[in-house]
Amino acid sequence: MRRRNLLWAVPVAGVVAAGVAVQQYSDAAAEVKQDVKPAVSLPVTKVVMFNSGVGYVARSGEVEGDARVDLHFPEADINDLLKSMTLEDFGGGRVEAVSYDSREPVARTLSSFAVNLGGNPTFAQILGQARGEKVEVALNPTAQNQPGTLAGTIVGLEKQKVLAGTNSTVDVDVLTLWCADGMRAVKLNDVAKLRFSNPALESEFRRALDTLALSHDAQKKAVSLHFAGEGRRRVQVGYVTEAPVWKTSYRLVLDKDGKPYLQGWAVVENPTDEDWSGVKMALVSGRPISFKMDLYNPLFVPRPTVEPELFASLRPPTYRGGFGKKDEALAQNGVEDEKGGVAADSVTMGGFGGNGAPMAKAAAAPMAPGRRMQPADATGERDKQADRKRYAADLGSELGKKMEMGAVGSAATAGALGDFFQYAIDHPVTLLRQKSALLPIVGKDIEGQRVSIYNPAVQAKHPLLGLKFKNTTGLHLSQGPITVFEGSTYAGDTRVLDVQPNEERLVSYAIDLGTEVDPQVGPGSTRITSVRANRGIVTTTRKVREEKRYRIVNRSQTDRTVLIEHPNRTNQQFKLVETPKPAEDTPELYRFRTAVAAGKEGTFTVVEERDFGTSVSLSNSGDDQIRFLISLNEATPALKEKLKQALALKGAWDGRQRELQHVGADLARLNADQDRIRRNLRETPKEAEVFGKYLKKLKEQEDEIDALTAKQKELTTTEFAARKAYEEYLAALSD
């Protein structure tokens, strides 16, 4: 089995950061060896566009031995790159490191190198930073009293005055070298070439120059990929980046004799600054979840400052690993080689249809085509894993069956990817930078029937000309506009949402001026259907009936099939009665089909009913309400008898209440009259004849009040008993 090395972006970034932190000067020679290798170009070989604003880009090519690949990305794409980048070496090599430009200012980055090229330094200033370094100097042939080449160590630079004529001097920079034969001073004007003998310093100088070159485009960041291995071999890098949503556009040709013909085009854009030449392209119709995460900016966790405490020195403690089967789990997470062992130089971190991974994730970052996994053992589980990995590896190639097309054929092969659908363009695509293209993806006859669609909320008078079609293309049709032609004549525009294979859908493209619809509200009614009682609460159920008549006139010369869109009010408890079953229903609408011959008219009636109840508590109702319930024909005879008995009990209670109110009124009258008599007694002399008359009257009223008070007490008791009997009867009243 051919093994490959796979490196994921996030672990790579961590390894690179750690490697930079611990890199020692002794490793400089190895770094120089890699840096001096010319950068290898990896052209774009595959592009997969999605409907969620991202695209997958694969670059592949051949490298030989140790190689470096330099890529440049807009700064806004670096986070997506760090989140999704995968590297593959198919020839037994390995990915050594991935490095990328930090977000630090250029001046700060330049100051981090051994030779600071910030601020446009002069030759003398550069050599001044390299004091103590060994150099090889080639002198101009015109240099006086100097050998052709010198090798030594830079001691320093100074300015010396030299004659520039008979009476003038100029300052010249003089380089002081410590050579094998002693100290030498060389004018910089006499230096033709100078080279650092230290390979590490050479590397630093080259990297500083690369940083300066990249700073010319402040929006671009460099990413360097380092591959190590032997011989020529193929490598690939893949990543997800922000991309414009690919769109679809359709043409629908209606023919009187044949089936409707649907032609679909995909609109794709190349928003990059790089030409796509002969790339494999696939268009995925789906909505994968995609988000941005800030991995590019360095994040620092604030730490507390703790004062040191002085303790006696202790031996450093050691700690055991965690409980359980950690080592076994690590071994199982590796990639198996030909003998079933674990390949130590490979890293697998989910995705690509691995164990338990959904196929949708495999679609988001396809593998390169043409690779096959080794047949698995007899356990069955490895067979499933191999099938999933093979499916992901072959994304974009050999998907589905080639379609037979009409006059304009499709340039794409369609296939399902779990919950997604893909159009794999069958031929290499060449698309220049910042250009767009139309690619044919559908071209096939479909099943359809012409209809006139009437909805008063859309057009109050006329229906719309339309087509009820069935997606018999075998493809998933993404949403997009449709231009409709009647033969070779433009008929109108419409729009369709996503349509699954074999799904039916309506489209409308023009106003049907030959057909007129007059909606009329028919006679409605309300009637009581039942009267029920339960624990003193009587519920009256009423049935509401509503009628809508659609009067249709066909003034055209062809028969019409009219689809009437009527509001679906099942959420309001309405149901259809005495009405043909709708041809189709949605949560918002019923669609009724009716045929109207040419030059004729017809009427389609929709009748709906719903029940609603009204509850009445008898304890809070008067006699009139109870008598009304008794008079209802819908009330059962048994309920009527119970209501009559309740009316009799309420009558007895009402009689006691009236007597009690009468006694109370008499008591109030007598008390008021007694107040009047007492006021008169206070103002009348005792020897007056009327004084005795007032006393006699007062005594008679006291006797009458005592009698009324006793009667009031008795009536209160009987009224309470009558009310209790009535309420207890109502509480038990049910039918």
XYZ file of C-alpha atoms in Angstrom:
735
model
C 0.000 0.000 0.000
C 1.243 3.484 -0.864
C 1.443 5.576 2.279
C 1.007 9.284 2.435
C 1.741 11.884 5.043
C -1.119 14.126 6.142
C -0.621 17.292 8.156
C -3.498 19.361 9.482
C -3.236 23.119 9.716
C -3.961 23.735 13.377
C -1.409 21.205 14.717
C 1.071 22.537 12.185
C 0.643 26.093 13.429
C 1.262 24.938 16.967
C 4.343 22.934 16.005
C 5.746 25.827 14.015
C 5.244 28.264 16.872
C 6.890 25.885 19.305
C 9.715 25.183 16.872
C 10.463 28.863 16.458
C 10.481 29.301 20.212
C 13.049 26.556 20.812
C 15.100 26.869 17.649
C 18.779 27.001 18.442
C 21.533 28.621 16.529
C 23.049 25.212 15.825
C 20.096 24.397 13.551
C 20.822 27.338 11.267
C 22.749 25.274 8.741
C 19.848 22.879 8.220
C 17.487 25.841 7.833
C 19.759 27.404 5.248
C 19.842 24.150 3.338
C 16.069 24.265 3.074
C 15.753 28.003 2.484
C 18.190 28.071 -0.366
C 16.090 25.538 -2.277
C 14.096 27.410 -4.908
C 10.379 27.651 -4.165
C 8.189 25.153 -6.036
C 4.998 26.358 -7.676
C 1.817 24.375 -6.985
C -0.899 25.441 -9.439
C -4.615 25.178 -8.673
C -5.816 21.785 -9.892
C -9.249 21.436 -8.311
C -11.993 23.795 -7.135
C -15.203 22.816 -5.338
C -17.754 25.613 -4.942
C -20.478 25.551 -2.267
C -23.699 27.463 -1.669
C -22.579 28.682 1.753
C -20.014 31.282 0.709
C -16.924 29.070 0.754
C -14.944 27.079 -1.756
C -12.449 24.234 -1.494
C -9.218 24.719 -3.441
C -6.667 21.984 -4.090
C -3.155 22.631 -5.425
C -0.932 19.765 -6.507
C 2.327 19.210 -8.330
C 5.648 17.418 -8.198
C 8.591 18.158 -5.935
C 12.042 16.633 -5.774
C 13.949 15.999 -2.572
C 13.587 18.701 0.059
C 11.361 21.462 -1.307
C 9.641 24.648 -0.260
C 6.290 25.862 -1.590
C 5.435 29.545 -1.161
C 1.785 30.618 -1.296
C 0.375 34.097 -0.866
C -3.062 34.839 0.540
C -5.034 37.961 1.423
C -4.855 38.596 5.135
C -8.632 38.045 5.445
C -8.207 34.419 4.242
C -5.546 33.403 6.758
C -8.062 32.349 9.437
C -9.877 30.027 7.000
C -6.504 28.658 5.906
C -5.416 27.871 9.471
C -8.781 26.254 10.157
C -8.946 23.979 7.120
C -5.578 23.459 5.399
C -4.412 19.892 4.731
C -1.036 18.830 3.308
C -0.354 15.502 1.634
C 2.888 13.911 0.473
C 2.223 10.883 -1.737
C 5.783 9.661 -2.182
C 6.802 8.612 1.292
C 8.068 12.051 2.216
C 7.002 14.112 5.160
C 5.766 17.593 5.885
C 8.383 19.297 8.039
C 6.780 22.638 8.837
C 4.370 25.320 7.749
C 5.336 28.906 8.465
C 3.406 32.053 7.798
C 3.863 35.782 8.250
C 2.815 37.216 11.550
C 0.547 40.196 11.830
C 3.273 42.347 13.329
C 4.209 45.610 11.535
C 6.909 45.209 8.906
C 9.386 47.364 10.844
C 8.964 45.181 13.904
C 9.354 42.022 11.860
C 12.501 43.325 10.194
C 13.985 44.237 13.556
C 13.680 40.620 14.648
C 16.257 39.420 12.089
C 19.998 39.320 12.720
C 20.411 42.078 10.130
C 17.809 44.824 10.422
C 16.905 46.148 6.980
C 14.323 48.561 8.348
C 14.714 52.235 7.560
C 16.599 51.720 4.273
C 20.103 51.165 5.795
C 23.268 51.969 3.826
C 26.000 49.470 2.991
C 28.059 50.780 5.887
C 25.107 50.545 8.297
C 24.460 46.936 7.296
C 28.112 46.002 7.844
C 28.062 47.837 11.159
C 25.334 45.452 12.379
C 27.526 42.485 11.394
C 30.570 43.284 13.538
C 32.337 40.095 14.523
C 31.076 38.169 11.476
C 33.453 36.567 8.999
C 33.208 37.850 5.434
C 34.774 37.311 2.029
C 35.512 40.577 0.189
C 36.264 40.974 -3.528
C 37.957 44.287 -4.347
C 37.799 46.411 -7.456
C 40.783 46.041 -9.758
C 41.490 49.741 -9.225
C 42.024 49.323 -5.459
C 45.546 50.412 -4.565
C 47.940 48.249 -2.575
C 45.252 45.607 -1.876
C 44.991 41.972 -2.942
C 42.070 40.934 -5.180
C 40.195 39.128 -2.366
C 40.237 39.289 1.390
C 38.862 36.990 4.077
C 38.516 38.219 7.618
C 36.348 39.287 10.502
C 34.576 42.638 10.635
C 36.058 44.750 13.422
C 34.160 47.947 12.679
C 33.658 50.900 10.375
C 34.957 54.448 10.584
C 34.966 57.565 8.511
C 38.276 58.948 7.208
C 38.985 62.129 5.356
C 40.726 61.808 2.013
C 41.843 64.449 -0.451
C 39.357 65.286 -3.150
C 41.515 67.876 -4.879
C 44.232 70.313 -3.985
C 42.401 72.082 -1.180
C 39.370 69.874 -0.259
C 38.650 66.604 1.534
C 35.721 64.222 1.668
C 34.602 61.607 4.221
C 34.776 57.988 3.101
C 33.652 54.843 4.931
C 36.480 52.494 5.820
C 35.916 48.840 6.750
C 38.318 47.419 9.310
C 38.975 43.655 8.964
C 40.942 41.252 11.085
C 42.662 38.977 8.581
C 45.101 36.100 8.887
C 48.009 38.455 8.342
C 46.752 41.167 10.657
C 44.467 44.187 10.608
C 43.454 45.691 7.275
C 41.483 48.811 6.361
C 39.429 48.735 3.147
C 37.569 51.636 1.644
C 34.013 50.702 0.916
C 34.360 52.393 -2.457
C 36.931 49.725 -3.335
C 34.615 46.812 -2.370
C 33.123 45.135 -5.434
C 31.453 42.185 -3.630
C 31.068 41.041 -0.046
C 29.719 37.755 1.222
C 29.017 36.530 4.753
C 30.756 33.263 5.563
C 28.140 32.361 8.225
C 25.278 30.437 6.540
C 22.895 31.402 9.356
C 23.481 35.093 8.691
C 23.000 34.476 4.966
C 19.649 32.884 5.771
C 18.577 35.758 8.013
C 19.504 38.251 5.311
C 17.508 36.371 2.691
C 14.455 36.118 4.950
C 14.608 39.828 5.692
C 14.667 40.553 1.964
C 11.660 38.250 1.436
C 9.800 40.138 4.144
C 10.545 43.415 2.432
C 9.311 42.044 -0.887
C 6.040 40.840 0.638
C 5.485 44.154 2.374
C 4.954 45.791 -1.008
C 1.456 44.284 -0.936
C 0.306 44.947 2.610
C -2.825 42.862 2.072
C -0.943 39.660 1.202
C 0.642 37.231 3.639
C 3.116 34.517 2.736
C 2.680 30.879 3.770
C 5.644 28.554 3.245
C 5.212 24.781 3.107
C 8.300 22.650 3.665
C 8.411 19.081 2.339
C 11.234 16.670 3.074
C 11.900 13.441 1.197
C 13.782 11.797 -1.618
C 13.152 11.605 -5.351
C 10.342 13.073 -7.397
C 6.884 12.702 -5.915
C 3.490 14.360 -5.949
C 2.292 16.611 -3.123
C -0.988 18.378 -2.576
C -2.322 21.173 -0.390
C -6.040 21.778 0.100
C -7.897 24.466 1.984
C -11.286 26.128 2.342
C -11.506 29.818 1.569
C -14.185 32.446 1.228
C -15.753 32.373 -2.224
C -18.828 33.817 -3.937
C -21.903 31.597 -3.960
C -22.293 29.812 -7.265
C -25.659 30.495 -8.852
C -27.971 28.743 -11.276
C -29.973 30.092 -14.186
C -32.514 28.106 -16.220
C -34.237 28.282 -19.587
C -37.602 26.537 -20.003
C -38.822 25.916 -23.562
C -42.533 25.095 -23.907
C -43.536 23.217 -27.044
C -47.114 22.513 -28.063
C -46.290 19.001 -29.251
C -43.375 17.781 -27.125
C -42.392 17.835 -23.483
C -41.055 20.983 -21.870
C -37.286 21.264 -22.207
C -35.209 22.525 -19.277
C -31.716 23.895 -19.732
C -29.660 24.901 -16.682
C -26.472 26.922 -16.354
C -24.166 27.469 -13.414
C -22.665 30.924 -12.864
C -19.202 30.675 -11.281
C -16.625 33.356 -10.507
C -12.869 33.325 -10.060
C -12.385 36.099 -7.475
C -8.701 35.310 -6.933
C -5.646 37.025 -8.375
C -4.546 33.823 -10.076
C -5.708 32.289 -13.353
C -7.347 28.877 -13.206
C -5.957 26.799 -16.031
C -7.362 23.341 -16.695
C -8.734 22.850 -13.160
C -11.171 20.155 -12.150
C -14.329 21.862 -10.937
C -17.299 20.613 -8.935
C -20.371 22.534 -7.808
C -22.022 21.331 -4.606
C -25.629 22.218 -3.887
C -26.081 22.202 -0.125
C -25.782 24.344 2.945
C -22.746 23.172 4.953
C -22.285 25.108 8.162
C -19.293 27.414 7.796
C -17.982 29.993 10.214
C -14.955 32.168 10.865
C -12.655 31.840 13.857
C -9.783 34.151 14.724
C -6.745 31.847 14.735
C -4.387 34.361 13.149
C -4.156 36.974 15.895
C -2.043 35.861 18.863
C -4.065 35.388 22.037
C -2.588 35.916 25.484
C -4.077 34.848 28.784
C -3.517 37.365 31.598
C -1.510 35.804 34.410
C -1.217 36.974 38.006
C 2.085 38.200 39.367
C 3.085 36.149 42.417
C 5.823 37.102 44.830
C 8.417 34.331 45.223
C 8.641 32.515 48.547
C 11.929 31.163 49.846
C 12.028 27.441 50.578
C 14.707 24.876 50.870
C 15.531 23.141 47.614
C 13.513 20.028 46.825
C 13.921 17.308 44.300
C 11.597 17.919 41.358
C 8.553 15.615 41.605
C 7.501 13.292 38.784
C 3.944 12.377 37.889
C 2.356 9.342 36.288
C 0.071 9.484 33.265
C -3.706 9.305 33.456
C -5.732 6.237 34.360
C -6.838 3.655 31.847
C -5.883 2.795 28.308
C -4.182 5.916 27.150
C -1.378 4.166 25.291
C -3.832 1.800 23.598
C -6.014 4.709 22.502
C -3.019 6.480 21.016
C -2.079 3.400 19.058
C -5.622 2.960 17.735
C -5.774 6.571 16.548
C -2.883 6.077 14.124
C -3.083 5.180 10.442
C -2.633 1.511 9.633
C 0.062 0.522 7.205
C 0.124 -2.484 4.845
C 0.691 -4.934 7.708
C -2.023 -3.504 9.916
C 0.420 -1.633 12.168
C 0.358 2.029 13.061
C 2.144 4.513 10.829
C 3.956 6.809 13.230
C 4.599 9.543 10.684
C 0.914 10.197 9.927
C -1.652 12.231 11.828
C -5.407 11.721 11.495
C -7.849 14.175 13.061
C -11.368 13.334 11.897
C -13.158 14.342 8.703
C -12.841 12.795 5.228
C -15.454 10.170 5.935
C -13.558 8.601 8.829
C -15.054 6.383 11.492
C -18.384 7.907 12.367
C -17.781 11.091 10.337
C -20.731 12.212 8.162
C -20.231 12.256 4.432
C -21.130 15.947 4.341
C -17.771 16.700 5.961
C -16.020 14.684 3.290
C -17.600 16.927 0.694
C -16.249 20.035 2.333
C -12.605 19.058 1.752
C -12.291 16.453 -1.013
C -9.245 14.278 -1.460
C -7.391 14.030 -4.705
C -8.916 11.566 -7.191
C -7.369 8.354 -8.356
C -6.327 6.874 -4.995
C -7.684 3.665 -3.519
C -7.565 2.286 -0.010
C -6.332 -1.217 0.724
C -9.108 -3.862 1.105
C -9.945 -4.298 4.758
C -10.098 -7.426 6.834
C -13.126 -9.612 7.486
C -14.491 -7.631 10.434
C -16.785 -5.561 8.186
C -16.122 -2.331 10.035
C -12.899 -1.696 8.135
C -14.795 -2.319 4.898
C -17.179 0.489 5.821
C -14.307 2.797 6.689
C -12.544 2.000 3.434
C -15.726 2.689 1.456
C -16.190 6.033 3.161
C -12.559 7.040 2.578
C -12.741 5.895 -1.044
C -15.928 7.908 -1.511
C -14.267 11.026 -0.144
C -11.113 10.429 -2.173
C -13.042 10.115 -5.418
C -15.153 13.227 -4.895
C -15.549 14.967 -8.193
C -14.732 11.927 -10.361
C -16.931 9.082 -11.589
C -20.014 10.424 -9.795
C -23.314 9.199 -11.145
C -24.172 8.168 -14.632
C -23.549 10.374 -17.662
C -26.809 12.030 -18.770
C -28.051 12.026 -22.308
C -28.719 15.627 -23.272
C -30.692 17.389 -25.967
C -29.617 20.147 -28.287
C -27.444 21.745 -25.601
C -25.779 19.020 -23.564
C -24.672 19.221 -19.972
C -20.998 19.608 -19.197
C -21.423 18.127 -15.737
C -21.869 14.732 -14.133
C -24.272 14.785 -11.211
C -24.148 12.741 -8.060
C -25.449 12.734 -4.509
C -23.196 13.388 -1.514
C -25.352 12.327 1.392
C -27.536 15.381 1.997
C -25.683 17.366 -0.685
C -25.807 17.191 -4.476
C -22.830 17.765 -6.735
C -22.305 18.710 -10.347
C -18.794 17.618 -11.347
C -17.729 19.460 -14.500
C -16.600 16.800 -16.965
C -13.894 18.816 -18.683
C -11.067 20.948 -17.281
C -12.097 24.546 -16.719
C -9.935 27.533 -17.590
C -11.042 30.793 -16.009
C -8.920 33.914 -15.843
C -8.528 35.915 -12.654
C -11.470 38.130 -11.690
C -13.582 36.565 -14.460
C -16.919 34.718 -14.440
C -18.266 31.905 -16.565
C -21.504 30.097 -17.480
C -21.232 26.300 -17.388
C -24.092 24.079 -18.654
C -25.198 21.597 -15.988
C -28.723 20.540 -17.073
C -30.305 19.892 -20.453
C -33.244 17.504 -20.510
C -36.949 17.100 -21.237
C -39.227 17.141 -18.196
C -42.835 16.243 -17.499
C -45.181 19.203 -17.217
C -48.731 20.489 -17.744
C -49.798 24.030 -18.571
C -52.067 25.592 -15.971
C -53.550 28.966 -15.057
C -52.911 29.802 -11.412
C -55.386 32.110 -9.681
C -54.692 33.763 -6.355
C -56.652 36.958 -5.560
C -53.820 38.180 -3.342
C -51.437 38.098 -6.352
C -53.716 39.309 -9.155
C -57.334 40.070 -8.313
C -58.813 39.671 -11.803
C -56.688 37.360 -13.959
C -54.847 34.133 -13.203
C -51.185 33.660 -14.110
C -49.985 31.430 -16.922
C -47.860 28.700 -15.446
C -46.535 25.183 -15.610
C -46.856 22.361 -13.122
C -43.745 20.305 -13.769
C -42.124 17.243 -12.308
C -38.358 17.142 -11.927
C -37.650 14.070 -14.043
C -34.054 15.146 -14.799
C -32.727 12.962 -11.996
C -30.838 15.988 -10.686
C -31.238 18.317 -7.779
C -32.265 21.710 -9.181
C -30.871 24.580 -7.159
C -32.901 27.735 -6.770
C -32.588 30.295 -9.497
C -34.367 32.334 -12.174
C -36.080 30.709 -15.164
C -36.581 32.371 -18.520
C -39.572 30.815 -20.309
C -39.899 30.561 -24.088
C -42.982 29.610 -26.108
C -41.144 27.870 -28.897
C -38.663 30.551 -29.966
C -40.650 33.449 -28.454
C -39.884 34.941 -25.072
C -42.839 34.299 -22.747
C -41.741 35.630 -19.370
C -39.547 35.131 -16.332
C -40.068 33.170 -13.141
C -38.105 31.824 -10.232
C -37.899 28.408 -8.629
C -36.648 27.278 -5.231
C -34.640 24.090 -4.668
C -36.351 21.105 -6.307
C -35.468 17.531 -5.408
C -35.558 14.740 -8.012
C -39.135 13.614 -8.826
C -40.589 16.530 -6.863
C -43.447 18.506 -8.418
C -43.440 22.281 -8.471
C -45.465 25.169 -9.891
C -43.985 28.109 -11.780
C -45.811 31.111 -13.266
C -44.379 33.451 -15.869
C -47.122 35.708 -17.348
C -50.660 37.051 -16.775
C -53.407 35.012 -18.436
C -55.383 37.819 -20.102
C -57.719 35.328 -21.767
C -59.143 34.122 -18.451
C -60.990 36.127 -15.825
C -62.016 35.071 -12.326
C -64.632 36.769 -10.153
C -64.501 35.603 -6.505
C -67.845 35.951 -4.707
C -68.716 35.418 -1.059
C -71.667 33.047 -0.816
C -74.373 32.994 1.885
C -73.068 32.016 5.275
C -74.917 30.548 8.222
C -74.597 29.816 11.896
C -76.628 27.153 13.692
C -76.578 25.429 17.048
C -75.704 21.779 16.871
C -75.639 20.632 20.515
C -76.306 21.727 24.102
C -74.477 19.943 26.906
C -74.296 20.503 30.653
C -71.504 19.595 33.036
C -71.482 20.592 36.723
C -73.645 23.625 36.233
C -71.887 24.850 33.073
C -73.906 24.587 29.875
C -71.902 24.547 26.611
C -73.665 25.457 23.394
C -71.892 24.320 20.218
C -72.460 26.357 17.062
C -71.469 25.424 13.507
C -70.342 28.276 11.269
C -70.626 27.682 7.523
C -68.822 29.875 4.969
C -69.019 29.680 1.198
C -66.765 31.134 -1.526
C -67.705 30.960 -5.199
C -65.144 31.452 -7.982
C -66.785 32.384 -11.273
C -64.372 31.655 -14.135
C -64.711 32.944 -17.703
C -62.433 31.558 -20.431
C -62.413 33.998 -23.372
C -59.390 32.411 -25.058
C -59.403 29.929 -27.930
C -57.835 27.112 -25.923
C -59.088 25.085 -23.007
C -57.803 26.106 -19.600
C -56.891 24.105 -16.526
C -57.254 26.553 -13.671
C -55.598 26.059 -10.297
C -57.460 28.072 -7.661
C -55.388 28.946 -4.599
C -57.719 29.194 -1.609
C -56.528 30.021 1.950
C -55.910 26.966 4.106
C -57.554 27.769 7.447
C -57.137 24.487 9.244
C -55.314 26.385 11.979
C -58.614 28.224 12.547
C -60.489 24.912 12.838
C -62.148 25.230 9.403
C -62.618 22.065 7.380
C -63.776 21.497 3.818
C -67.309 20.147 3.277
C -69.213 19.443 0.063
C -66.067 20.459 -1.868
C -63.874 18.366 -4.187
C -60.592 17.267 -2.691
C -57.801 19.756 -3.461
C -55.195 18.733 -6.005
C -52.535 19.972 -3.614
C -52.379 21.609 -0.238
C -49.696 23.537 1.569
C -49.695 24.962 5.111
C -50.948 28.249 3.633
C -53.058 27.259 0.609
C -55.376 24.732 -0.961
C -55.004 24.310 -4.721
C -58.190 23.196 -6.468
C -58.078 22.064 -10.079
C -60.958 22.839 -12.436
C -61.202 22.737 -16.222
C -62.884 25.453 -18.281
C -63.412 24.914 -22.009
C -62.558 27.594 -24.569
C -65.226 30.290 -24.753
C -67.088 28.868 -21.746
C -67.506 29.784 -18.118
C -67.836 27.811 -14.917
C -68.146 28.160 -11.169
C -66.141 26.462 -8.482
C -67.510 26.589 -4.940
C -65.523 26.090 -1.753
C -67.555 25.399 1.390
C -65.935 25.397 4.826
C -67.319 24.797 8.293
C -66.036 25.091 11.799
C -67.484 24.471 15.260
C -67.108 26.808 18.205
C -68.663 26.593 21.644
C -70.103 29.111 24.094
C -70.098 28.207 27.795
C -72.604 29.641 30.308
C -72.402 29.239 34.077
C -75.970 28.793 35.403
C -75.029 30.097 38.833
C -74.329 33.499 37.258
C -77.251 33.432 34.825
C -80.715 34.856 35.163
C -84.080 33.209 34.556
C -84.168 34.419 30.973
C -80.923 32.585 30.120
C -82.230 29.343 31.636
C -85.576 29.711 29.823
C -83.643 30.284 26.536
C -81.692 27.071 27.048
C -84.937 25.207 27.777
C -86.431 26.538 24.541
C -83.586 25.200 22.349
C -84.582 22.255 20.185
C -81.003 20.943 20.360
C -81.291 20.447 24.160
C -82.238 16.915 25.187
C -85.536 16.310 27.041
C -83.633 15.122 30.110
C -81.593 18.320 30.156
C -84.740 20.402 29.771
C -86.344 18.687 32.791
C -83.231 19.319 34.860
C -83.177 22.943 33.773
C -86.870 23.300 34.737
C -86.119 21.864 38.167
C -83.198 24.292 38.473
C -85.554 27.119 37.485
C -88.005 26.032 40.217
C -85.255 25.941 42.843
C -84.067 29.340 41.710
C -87.654 30.617 41.939
C -87.873 29.458 45.557
C -84.569 31.119 46.340
C -85.658 34.314 44.597
C -88.955 34.300 46.662
C -87.046 34.108 49.931
C -84.775 36.891 48.733
C -87.741 39.118 47.906
C -89.383 38.518 51.343
C -86.109 39.236 53.068
C -85.697 42.430 51.111
C -89.291 43.492 52.048
C -88.650 42.901 55.770
C -85.418 44.801 55.532
C -87.207 47.726 53.914
C -89.834 47.766 56.707
C -87.119 47.774 59.360
C -85.356 50.624 57.645
C -88.617 52.608 57.495
C -89.395 52.026 61.194
C -85.867 52.973 62.287
C -86.096 56.199 60.326
C -89.520 57.008 61.838
C -88.195 56.331 65.341
C -85.389 58.807 64.781
C -87.989 61.407 63.856
C -90.110 60.680 66.968
C -87.069 60.904 69.307
C -86.138 64.297 67.889
C -89.719 65.521 68.471
C -89.695 64.246 72.062
C -86.537 66.234 72.831
C -88.188 69.412 71.643
C -91.723 68.846 73.180
C -92.548 69.710 76.827
C -93.562 66.732 78.944
C -96.810 68.406 80.071
C -97.940 68.741 76.433
C -100.630 66.353 75.199
C -98.618 65.427 72.107
C -95.679 64.235 74.260
C -97.701 61.241 75.508
C -98.830 60.535 72.010
C -95.208 60.331 70.831
C -94.330 57.892 73.649
C -97.196 55.593 72.757
C -96.222 55.592 69.099
C -92.604 54.844 69.943
C -93.615 51.864 72.084
C -95.829 50.428 69.311
C -92.979 50.727 66.800
C -90.565 48.957 69.156
C -92.959 46.017 69.333
C -93.227 45.995 65.532
C -89.451 46.143 65.114
C -89.019 43.174 67.450
C -91.473 41.170 65.367
C -89.795 42.148 62.076
C -86.342 41.335 63.434
C -87.493 37.847 64.409
C -89.035 37.383 60.954
C -85.826 38.657 59.271
C -83.798 36.071 61.159
C -86.154 33.328 60.094
C -86.152 34.453 56.458
C -82.337 34.664 56.444
C -82.172 31.020 57.489
C -84.671 29.896 54.859
C -83.019 32.040 52.120
C -79.641 30.488 52.879
C -81.151 26.995 52.717
C -82.846 27.787 49.384
C -79.641 29.183 47.906
C -77.646 26.171 49.119
C -80.145 23.776 47.601
C -79.981 25.614 44.263
C -76.181 25.730 44.164
C -75.812 22.076 45.146
C -78.294 21.123 42.445
C -76.358 23.121 39.829
C -73.048 21.619 40.913
C -74.460 18.173 40.184
C -76.367 19.149 37.027
C -74.996 17.152 34.064
C -76.513 15.325 31.135
